[in-house]
Amino acid sequence: MSRPPEPAAPKSFRDPAVLAARLTLRDAPHVAPLGAFARRIAAERRAPVPDPDPLDGGTGARLLLLLETPGPAIFGTGLVSRDNATGTAANLFRFLAEAGIARADTLIWNAVPWVIHAQGARNRAPTRAEALAGAAYLAPLLDLLPRLAVVVTAGRFAARAAAPLGALRPTLPVIAVPHPSPTYVCTSPSVAERIRAGLREAAARLTHDPV
């Protein structure tokens, strides 16, 4: 299967045709195992779990970017994607591009991979019980990522995954950056710079750990 062209700008899922074309790729071999994993979690948690974006690296990813929880946009797209029409996704799109990280090297996932808020409600912080339940899915996630070289956690909550990740793979580098939500990025110029610095470090690790 030939790789579709990558969007040149963020929020491309505002175009229904772009989204529809992307959804036709959900069963592509590099993302099908992760889609099956998402459906397993959805059945166990009785809550929606978005699929990974098929334009990203899927099971071939070398960088796992771990966010906190799926936001409201997934009710419209069903995908965890930098192309969702949200401020957080748009910031991710730009920061990853600035860092020079190839899209095929990335997988965007969530520390709590299922939706924890009701449709139409604003997202909220996960509870302690939800955090523990989410951590239990890290081991099977890592099993699906044999080429993984580095993890970037985005936000304070996602950063808590560093401990269970370290227990599972002690040599796997974990880099913490602030959450890319506009709410945080706009608070201080230092927030954006910390995100850029963390992604530059991740990019350097990918360069020093060639396939």
mmCIF file of N, CA and C in Angstrom, residues 31 59 102 133 173 180 204:
data_model
loop_
_atom_site.group_PDB
_atom_site.id
_atom_site.type_symbol
_atom_site.label_atom_id
_atom_site.label_comp_id
_atom_site.label_asym_id
_atom_site.label_seq_id
_atom_site.Cartn_x
_atom_site.Cartn_y
_atom_site.Cartn_z
ATOM 1 N N VAL A 31 -1.238 -0.716 11.526
ATOM 2 C CA VAL A 31 -2.074 -0.206 12.622
ATOM 3 C C VAL A 31 -3.155 -1.193 13.056
ATOM 4 N N THR A 59 2.684 0.033 14.541
ATOM 5 C CA THR A 59 3.559 -0.929 15.226
ATOM 6 C C THR A 59 5.021 -0.738 14.863
ATOM 7 N N ALA A 102 10.146 12.213 11.961
ATOM 8 C CA ALA A 102 9.355 11.655 10.868
ATOM 9 C C ALA A 102 8.044 11.098 11.393
ATOM 10 N N ALA A 133 -5.625 1.753 36.321
ATOM 11 C CA ALA A 133 -6.182 0.888 35.284
ATOM 12 C C ALA A 133 -5.482 1.138 33.952
ATOM 13 N N PRO A 173 14.430 5.067 27.263
ATOM 14 C CA PRO A 173 14.426 6.471 27.691
ATOM 15 C C PRO A 173 13.000 7.028 27.722
ATOM 16 N N PRO A 180 0.757 19.805 25.453
ATOM 17 C CA PRO A 180 0.704 20.793 24.377
ATOM 18 C C PRO A 180 -0.616 21.533 24.242
ATOM 19 N N ALA A 204 17.078 13.386 18.710
ATOM 20 C CA ALA A 204 18.492 13.016 18.754
ATOM 21 C C ALA A 204 18.664 11.541 19.106
#
